[in-house]
């Protein structure tokens, strides 16, 4: 960071001198370091004073001097703001055919690793001449970070055919990667082995919860630059093999793990690395890259995919090395010999099977050897279904160390006792009876054996609470399609029969596992005749166990809505089972009037006391629209009454209301609004409520007012009360309410009768426009940057009424930090394009909107206005002489 004194006025220079005087003698203090770490990029005066103080300090010693120099380095290399918008802008520029140096710099800025500092940590250090490490207190902790990994589609590499541009990009990416590796090595003073920051050097998608994520989606630091470099060189290889081969050859000569992994990844293409080169390198790799598939997965894949390409002699050497297994030096000295031998055999067979799976032609003698040594713990290798098998990021990964066989040779009570004893034993790193027992129980093949043994024991296995807990946590439930099949119905009834026999004391000790099983298997057991009896027994045990630790401090924690996570409690799981049993009411029928079982469960939940009572009510209030529709009188007495009271628990219950609203939407929430809508306006200014709750409450009030204008009815809460609430809330909450207006205008809303679809112009004229003029506070003091940012996109969403929308929001607009023209709603996501500004009136309105949104101060954020000004000039060339246009064009050039 360079200090440009010419940009400072007299007042700024005086402020710098005051801070310098304050820092004198305080540079070697932790509080000063912490203060410097939280300064922002725009706080130039503070940072300038710090750097000037550092220049004038000659007696500052380590670790303080090094810490300040790291801070200075981090300021020179800070992460850019609004990285998500940068990603979209880069994609747009590439799609439009731009191939400039500025675009290259933007891409590098998005992916390159940077130095990030955090406050003091304990760090491990080794003194010179001493082998014993010691812990020292460092002033700060350095790490490497970057922007989040962007999808490969962002860079549109398939559309780039300019080889010079790609080579320049790859060269810059390689430089950024090397700088990150050097920084990592310099900070840690050791070889770069931070493999946890990079699972795979190539972009690789993995299905997770039905979403395709890259395996390194959560990794920052070195990952974005390495993965993009790999992709760019692959694209270069498609256009010019000789250019790509130069990169791959250079990486082979660079002695760092990341370069070796890049070489291995690109060498999977035969045109980049010839077979004779592989034949020389693969057999003689060092032990760590040859065997550590979690740290060097690309080596294992390369060896498997191109095994047939290497020479016969190289194949024999690789096979001999694989059959021998990893060397003993890769394990700790204290590791048990038998375990090491089992692991060595497993690793050897796994890599040979990987070659076989990839189509490698193994000699007949090797295939016979594999069949001969395929033990009972290696059956999973025969079912290998991916070349990424056993990698850290592979979803179906096998256990390298298989469960111990000791439990399989036992039967009945002896097996149950051995499992229980192992589960209460202390956890160990290598010889781990607890882990062996947990793995054995987790196997689906053993569930029937466990149930049979429990059925033969006294009182359903009363002596084995830990076994019941682990069995409940690990017994996999069938899919929804198979839930009603006789096979799983029989298993569910067997478990319920055992639970009926279990004593309360055993259930209390295993309540978490048992309730987890009940919730997982709810689709199977929901029609069982014994469900009600078992649920009631579990409920009493869960209440007793939950309330056992209930004291004043717990009550205070429960009142804190951040600590109430009902999904992890036994009470919450049992309530979820009850909710799953409820029929979906289509009219106003009351299922509790005709179903005694449901009524008994509901009464048990609502009659609990202590901590259980709050958790139960919290879960029921999350379904408040259903209960109001089914049994309004009961809901008013048991759910709404405690909600509107002022006891210590009301904070948590209002958090439940907000969760309820987010889940069901406005239309389903209207019944709740009619019952307690007036309390919303009171609670929205409650200083004890979390901002998330206030955002929801005020947004619901704003939505109801907008719908009331649209449907020509009175709002549930008077507009005057909503207006007063908008005046009294914090600016952040008010800005969220403004965003609600924008979202309402963008949504495609059906009429109450669901027969008419309102268009954007109708929504604006009938609802948004009167709301802004009659309900939204008109005071100039309430026009803040947050509100302006939310309203800035509204005109673009108004479609043909763009000019009227600008007029409607002008009184609420002040300058805010806008970075691109997208901040005014002109993007593909909103469905609004700049081409919609096609008349003189719209061009003038856009100029006015930009003028009031972009500040006039030197430090004001200047967005990228090139596209907007170009569209205005295209529509009305005479506007280029307008003073507003000239000002915006001037500040745009300054950007």
mmCIF file of N, CA and C in Angstrom, residues 76-156:
data_model
loop_
_atom_site.group_PDB
_atom_site.id
_atom_site.type_symbol
_atom_site.label_atom_id
_atom_site.label_comp_id
_atom_site.label_asym_id
_atom_site.label_seq_id
_atom_site.Cartn_x
_atom_site.Cartn_y
_atom_site.Cartn_z
ATOM 1 N N UNK A 76 -1.940 -4.815 0.539
ATOM 2 C CA UNK A 76 -1.631 -4.665 -0.881
ATOM 3 C C UNK A 76 -2.357 -5.691 -1.739
ATOM 4 N N UNK A 77 -2.941 -6.709 -1.093
ATOM 5 C CA UNK A 77 -3.459 -7.848 -1.850
ATOM 6 C C UNK A 77 -4.816 -8.288 -1.319
ATOM 7 N N UNK A 78 -5.689 -7.348 -1.021
ATOM 8 C CA UNK A 78 -6.978 -7.685 -0.423
ATOM 9 C C UNK A 78 -7.939 -8.257 -1.456
ATOM 10 N N UNK A 79 -8.879 -9.051 -0.953
ATOM 11 C CA UNK A 79 -9.894 -9.643 -1.814
ATOM 12 C C UNK A 79 -10.788 -8.553 -2.406
ATOM 13 N N UNK A 80 -11.207 -8.714 -3.649
ATOM 14 C CA UNK A 80 -12.119 -7.721 -4.240
ATOM 15 C C UNK A 80 -13.495 -7.830 -3.627
ATOM 16 N N UNK A 81 -14.228 -6.730 -3.659
ATOM 17 C CA UNK A 81 -15.596 -6.735 -3.174
ATOM 18 C C UNK A 81 -16.537 -7.227 -4.274
ATOM 19 N N UNK A 82 -17.690 -7.756 -3.804
ATOM 20 C CA UNK A 82 -18.748 -8.193 -4.725
ATOM 21 C C UNK A 82 -18.223 -9.205 -5.736
ATOM 22 N N UNK A 83 -17.563 -10.290 -5.249
ATOM 23 C CA UNK A 83 -16.980 -11.266 -6.161
ATOM 24 C C UNK A 83 -18.034 -11.978 -6.983
ATOM 25 N N UNK A 84 -19.251 -12.183 -6.446
ATOM 26 C CA UNK A 84 -20.292 -12.838 -7.231
ATOM 27 C C UNK A 84 -20.682 -12.010 -8.447
ATOM 28 N N UNK A 85 -20.735 -10.692 -8.285
ATOM 29 C CA UNK A 85 -21.041 -9.820 -9.417
ATOM 30 C C UNK A 85 -19.883 -9.820 -10.400
ATOM 31 N N UNK A 86 -18.659 -9.891 -9.901
ATOM 32 C CA UNK A 86 -17.504 -9.958 -10.789
ATOM 33 C C UNK A 86 -17.584 -11.198 -11.672
ATOM 34 N N UNK A 87 -18.033 -12.320 -11.118
ATOM 35 C CA UNK A 87 -18.154 -13.551 -11.887
ATOM 36 C C UNK A 87 -19.126 -13.382 -13.048
ATOM 37 N N UNK A 88 -20.255 -12.802 -12.752
ATOM 38 C CA UNK A 88 -21.250 -12.588 -13.798
ATOM 39 C C UNK A 88 -20.750 -11.607 -14.847
ATOM 40 N N UNK A 89 -20.031 -10.595 -14.417
ATOM 41 C CA UNK A 89 -19.508 -9.607 -15.364
ATOM 42 C C UNK A 89 -18.447 -10.231 -16.256
ATOM 43 N N UNK A 90 -17.596 -11.076 -15.682
ATOM 44 C CA UNK A 90 -16.574 -11.745 -16.495
ATOM 45 C C UNK A 90 -17.225 -12.625 -17.551
ATOM 46 N N UNK A 91 -18.234 -13.370 -17.154
ATOM 47 C CA UNK A 91 -18.943 -14.218 -18.102
ATOM 48 C C UNK A 91 -19.558 -13.392 -19.228
ATOM 49 N N UNK A 92 -20.126 -12.282 -18.871
ATOM 50 C CA UNK A 92 -20.744 -11.406 -19.876
ATOM 51 C C UNK A 92 -19.698 -10.864 -20.844
ATOM 52 N N UNK A 93 -18.544 -10.473 -20.331
ATOM 53 C CA UNK A 93 -17.496 -9.910 -21.199
ATOM 54 C C UNK A 93 -16.932 -10.961 -22.144
ATOM 55 N N UNK A 94 -16.749 -12.193 -21.658
ATOM 56 C CA UNK A 94 -16.240 -13.258 -22.526
ATOM 57 C C UNK A 94 -17.255 -13.586 -23.605
ATOM 58 N N UNK A 95 -18.531 -13.667 -23.230
ATOM 59 C CA UNK A 95 -19.580 -13.986 -24.195
ATOM 60 C C UNK A 95 -19.666 -12.935 -25.297
ATOM 61 N N UNK A 96 -19.415 -11.683 -24.936
ATOM 62 C CA UNK A 96 -19.471 -10.602 -25.934
ATOM 63 C C UNK A 96 -18.231 -10.526 -26.809
ATOM 64 N N UNK A 97 -17.286 -11.437 -26.606
ATOM 65 C CA UNK A 97 -16.122 -11.492 -27.477
ATOM 66 C C UNK A 97 -14.937 -10.675 -27.031
ATOM 67 N N UNK A 98 -14.958 -10.131 -25.820
ATOM 68 C CA UNK A 98 -13.833 -9.325 -25.355
ATOM 69 C C UNK A 98 -12.631 -10.226 -25.064
ATOM 70 N N UNK A 99 -11.458 -9.815 -25.471
ATOM 71 C CA UNK A 99 -10.225 -10.566 -25.224
ATOM 72 C C UNK A 99 -9.114 -9.593 -24.809
ATOM 73 N N UNK A 100 -9.425 -8.700 -23.907
ATOM 74 C CA UNK A 100 -8.507 -7.626 -23.548
ATOM 75 C C UNK A 100 -7.631 -8.025 -22.369
ATOM 76 N N UNK A 101 -6.583 -7.236 -22.153
ATOM 77 C CA UNK A 101 -5.745 -7.426 -20.979
ATOM 78 C C UNK A 101 -6.481 -7.132 -19.691
ATOM 79 N N UNK A 102 -7.449 -6.213 -19.769
ATOM 80 C CA UNK A 102 -8.261 -5.918 -18.593
ATOM 81 C C UNK A 102 -9.073 -7.129 -18.179
ATOM 82 N N UNK A 103 -9.596 -7.869 -19.144
ATOM 83 C CA UNK A 103 -10.345 -9.088 -18.833
ATOM 84 C C UNK A 103 -9.427 -10.126 -18.187
ATOM 85 N N UNK A 104 -8.215 -10.251 -18.704
ATOM 86 C CA UNK A 104 -7.258 -11.177 -18.087
ATOM 87 C C UNK A 104 -6.995 -10.815 -16.631
ATOM 88 N N UNK A 105 -6.822 -9.539 -16.371
ATOM 89 C CA UNK A 105 -6.577 -9.101 -14.993
ATOM 90 C C UNK A 105 -7.771 -9.386 -14.097
ATOM 91 N N UNK A 106 -8.974 -9.217 -14.627
ATOM 92 C CA UNK A 106 -10.171 -9.485 -13.831
ATOM 93 C C UNK A 106 -10.276 -10.959 -13.482
ATOM 94 N N UNK A 107 -9.960 -11.818 -14.445
ATOM 95 C CA UNK A 107 -10.015 -13.264 -14.176
ATOM 96 C C UNK A 107 -8.990 -13.653 -13.125
ATOM 97 N N UNK A 108 -7.771 -13.139 -13.275
ATOM 98 C CA UNK A 108 -6.725 -13.469 -12.306
ATOM 99 C C UNK A 108 -7.094 -12.949 -10.928
ATOM 100 N N UNK A 109 -7.669 -11.760 -10.871
ATOM 101 C CA UNK A 109 -8.071 -11.200 -9.583
ATOM 102 C C UNK A 109 -9.117 -12.056 -8.903
ATOM 103 N N UNK A 110 -9.927 -12.758 -9.684
ATOM 104 C CA UNK A 110 -11.004 -13.576 -9.131
ATOM 105 C C UNK A 110 -10.491 -14.884 -8.542
ATOM 106 N N UNK A 111 -9.379 -15.419 -9.083
ATOM 107 C CA UNK A 111 -8.966 -16.772 -8.687
ATOM 108 C C UNK A 111 -7.660 -16.819 -7.896
ATOM 109 N N UNK A 112 -6.876 -15.781 -7.918
ATOM 110 C CA UNK A 112 -5.543 -15.916 -7.336
ATOM 111 C C UNK A 112 -5.586 -15.973 -5.814
ATOM 112 N N UNK A 113 -4.691 -16.743 -5.215
ATOM 113 C CA UNK A 113 -4.633 -16.837 -3.750
ATOM 114 C C UNK A 113 -4.073 -15.569 -3.138
ATOM 115 N N UNK A 114 -4.566 -15.252 -1.928
ATOM 116 C CA UNK A 114 -4.170 -14.027 -1.252
ATOM 117 C C UNK A 114 -3.862 -14.305 0.206
ATOM 118 N N UNK A 115 -3.103 -13.404 0.786
ATOM 119 C CA UNK A 115 -2.758 -13.490 2.200
ATOM 120 C C UNK A 115 -3.920 -12.937 3.024
ATOM 121 N N UNK A 116 -4.359 -13.719 4.006
ATOM 122 C CA UNK A 116 -5.425 -13.307 4.919
ATOM 123 C C UNK A 116 -4.915 -13.461 6.337
ATOM 124 N N UNK A 117 -5.154 -12.453 7.166
ATOM 125 C CA UNK A 117 -4.659 -12.450 8.532
ATOM 126 C C UNK A 117 -5.817 -12.454 9.514
ATOM 127 N N UNK A 118 -5.630 -13.170 10.612
ATOM 128 C CA UNK A 118 -6.600 -13.155 11.702
ATOM 129 C C UNK A 118 -5.859 -12.921 13.005
ATOM 130 N N UNK A 119 -6.612 -12.737 14.062
ATOM 131 C CA UNK A 119 -6.011 -12.345 15.333
ATOM 132 C C UNK A 119 -5.145 -13.446 15.912
ATOM 133 N N UNK A 120 -4.508 -13.138 17.056
ATOM 134 C CA UNK A 120 -3.451 -13.965 17.633
ATOM 135 C C UNK A 120 -3.868 -15.405 17.810
ATOM 136 N N UNK A 121 -2.931 -16.317 17.531
ATOM 137 C CA UNK A 121 -3.125 -17.751 17.705
ATOM 138 C C UNK A 121 -1.871 -18.343 18.327
ATOM 139 N N UNK A 122 -2.045 -19.534 18.895
ATOM 140 C CA UNK A 122 -0.869 -20.282 19.336
ATOM 141 C C UNK A 122 -0.276 -20.990 18.141
ATOM 142 N N UNK A 123 1.016 -20.829 17.908
ATOM 143 C CA UNK A 123 1.669 -21.470 16.780
ATOM 144 C C UNK A 123 2.815 -22.333 17.263
ATOM 145 N N UNK A 124 3.101 -23.376 16.516
ATOM 146 C CA UNK A 124 4.154 -24.311 16.877
ATOM 147 C C UNK A 124 5.473 -23.856 16.270
ATOM 148 N N UNK A 125 6.506 -23.801 17.084
ATOM 149 C CA UNK A 125 7.806 -23.340 16.616
ATOM 150 C C UNK A 125 8.893 -24.244 17.167
ATOM 151 N N UNK A 126 9.959 -24.395 16.434
ATOM 152 C CA UNK A 126 11.090 -25.195 16.867
ATOM 153 C C UNK A 126 12.323 -24.301 16.930
ATOM 154 N N UNK A 127 12.912 -24.208 18.099
ATOM 155 C CA UNK A 127 14.088 -23.362 18.269
ATOM 156 C C UNK A 127 15.293 -23.972 17.565
ATOM 157 N N UNK A 128 16.203 -23.118 17.146
ATOM 158 C CA UNK A 128 17.403 -23.581 16.466
ATOM 159 C C UNK A 128 18.226 -24.472 17.394
ATOM 160 N N UNK A 129 18.644 -25.619 16.858
ATOM 161 C CA UNK A 129 19.457 -26.542 17.644
ATOM 162 C C UNK A 129 18.665 -27.398 18.605
ATOM 163 N N UNK A 130 17.347 -27.284 18.600
ATOM 164 C CA UNK A 130 16.512 -28.065 19.512
ATOM 165 C C UNK A 130 15.533 -28.889 18.702
ATOM 166 N N UNK A 131 15.316 -30.149 19.130
ATOM 167 C CA UNK A 131 14.373 -31.016 18.452
ATOM 168 C C UNK A 131 12.989 -30.965 19.085
ATOM 169 N N UNK A 132 12.867 -30.317 20.211
ATOM 170 C CA UNK A 132 11.581 -30.264 20.903
ATOM 171 C C UNK A 132 10.818 -29.008 20.470
ATOM 172 N N UNK A 133 9.623 -29.194 19.868
ATOM 173 C CA UNK A 133 8.826 -28.018 19.503
ATOM 174 C C UNK A 133 8.216 -27.372 20.738
ATOM 175 N N UNK A 134 7.962 -26.102 20.641
ATOM 176 C CA UNK A 134 7.348 -25.392 21.752
ATOM 177 C C UNK A 134 6.266 -24.464 21.197
ATOM 178 N N UNK A 135 5.247 -24.229 22.020
ATOM 179 C CA UNK A 135 4.150 -23.347 21.630
ATOM 180 C C UNK A 135 4.481 -21.910 22.005
ATOM 181 N N UNK A 136 4.320 -21.023 21.047
ATOM 182 C CA UNK A 136 4.560 -19.607 21.309
ATOM 183 C C UNK A 136 3.323 -18.820 20.903
ATOM 184 N N UNK A 137 3.170 -17.659 21.468
ATOM 185 C CA UNK A 137 2.035 -16.800 21.141
ATOM 186 C C UNK A 137 2.457 -15.829 20.044
ATOM 187 N N UNK A 138 1.826 -15.941 18.888
ATOM 188 C CA UNK A 138 2.127 -15.051 17.776
ATOM 189 C C UNK A 138 1.126 -13.906 17.760
ATOM 190 N N UNK A 139 1.528 -12.713 17.304
ATOM 191 C CA UNK A 139 0.596 -11.580 17.272
ATOM 192 C C UNK A 139 -0.590 -11.814 16.336
ATOM 193 N N UNK A 140 -0.404 -12.590 15.280
ATOM 194 C CA UNK A 140 -1.491 -12.845 14.339
ATOM 195 C C UNK A 140 -1.253 -14.185 13.648
ATOM 196 N N UNK A 141 -2.286 -14.648 12.976
ATOM 197 C CA UNK A 141 -2.211 -15.932 12.293
ATOM 198 C C UNK A 141 -2.426 -15.727 10.798
ATOM 199 N N UNK A 142 -1.437 -16.037 9.948
ATOM 200 C CA UNK A 142 -1.598 -15.861 8.507
ATOM 201 C C UNK A 142 -2.160 -17.127 7.850
ATOM 202 N N UNK A 143 -2.940 -16.931 6.814
ATOM 203 C CA UNK A 143 -3.448 -18.047 6.034
ATOM 204 C C UNK A 143 -3.624 -17.594 4.592
ATOM 205 N N UNK A 144 -3.920 -18.563 3.729
ATOM 206 C CA UNK A 144 -4.104 -18.286 2.311
ATOM 207 C C UNK A 144 -5.573 -18.464 1.970
ATOM 208 N N UNK A 145 -6.157 -17.495 1.278
ATOM 209 C CA UNK A 145 -7.560 -17.588 0.898
ATOM 210 C C UNK A 145 -7.724 -17.039 -0.511
ATOM 211 N N UNK A 146 -8.964 -17.027 -0.962
ATOM 212 C CA UNK A 146 -9.278 -16.507 -2.297
ATOM 213 C C UNK A 146 -10.781 -16.343 -2.379
ATOM 214 N N UNK A 147 -11.254 -15.916 -3.537
ATOM 215 C CA UNK A 147 -12.696 -15.914 -3.765
ATOM 216 C C UNK A 147 -13.192 -17.350 -3.856
ATOM 217 N N UNK A 148 -14.495 -17.523 -3.722
ATOM 218 C CA UNK A 148 -15.072 -18.857 -3.844
ATOM 219 C C UNK A 148 -14.862 -19.405 -5.244
ATOM 220 N N UNK A 149 -14.792 -20.718 -5.335
ATOM 221 C CA UNK A 149 -14.585 -21.368 -6.620
ATOM 222 C C UNK A 149 -15.788 -21.126 -7.529
ATOM 223 N N UNK A 150 -15.541 -20.537 -8.683
ATOM 224 C CA UNK A 150 -16.610 -20.288 -9.660
ATOM 225 C C UNK A 150 -16.757 -21.500 -10.578
ATOM 226 N N UNK A 151 -17.956 -21.686 -11.094
ATOM 227 C CA UNK A 151 -18.188 -22.791 -12.016
ATOM 228 C C UNK A 151 -17.390 -22.580 -13.296
ATOM 229 N N UNK A 152 -16.994 -23.678 -13.914
ATOM 230 C CA UNK A 152 -16.199 -23.591 -15.139
ATOM 231 C C UNK A 152 -16.993 -22.936 -16.267
ATOM 232 N N UNK A 153 -18.326 -23.086 -16.240
ATOM 233 C CA UNK A 153 -19.149 -22.482 -17.289
ATOM 234 C C UNK A 153 -19.009 -20.964 -17.335
ATOM 235 N N UNK A 154 -18.607 -20.372 -16.207
ATOM 236 C CA UNK A 154 -18.483 -18.912 -16.154
ATOM 237 C C UNK A 154 -17.490 -18.413 -17.197
ATOM 238 N N UNK A 155 -16.424 -19.182 -17.439
ATOM 239 C CA UNK A 155 -15.330 -18.695 -18.272
ATOM 240 C C UNK A 155 -15.535 -18.983 -19.762
ATOM 241 N N UNK A 156 -16.574 -19.734 -20.102
ATOM 242 C CA UNK A 156 -16.921 -19.960 -21.501
ATOM 243 C C UNK A 156 -15.687 -20.331 -22.343
#
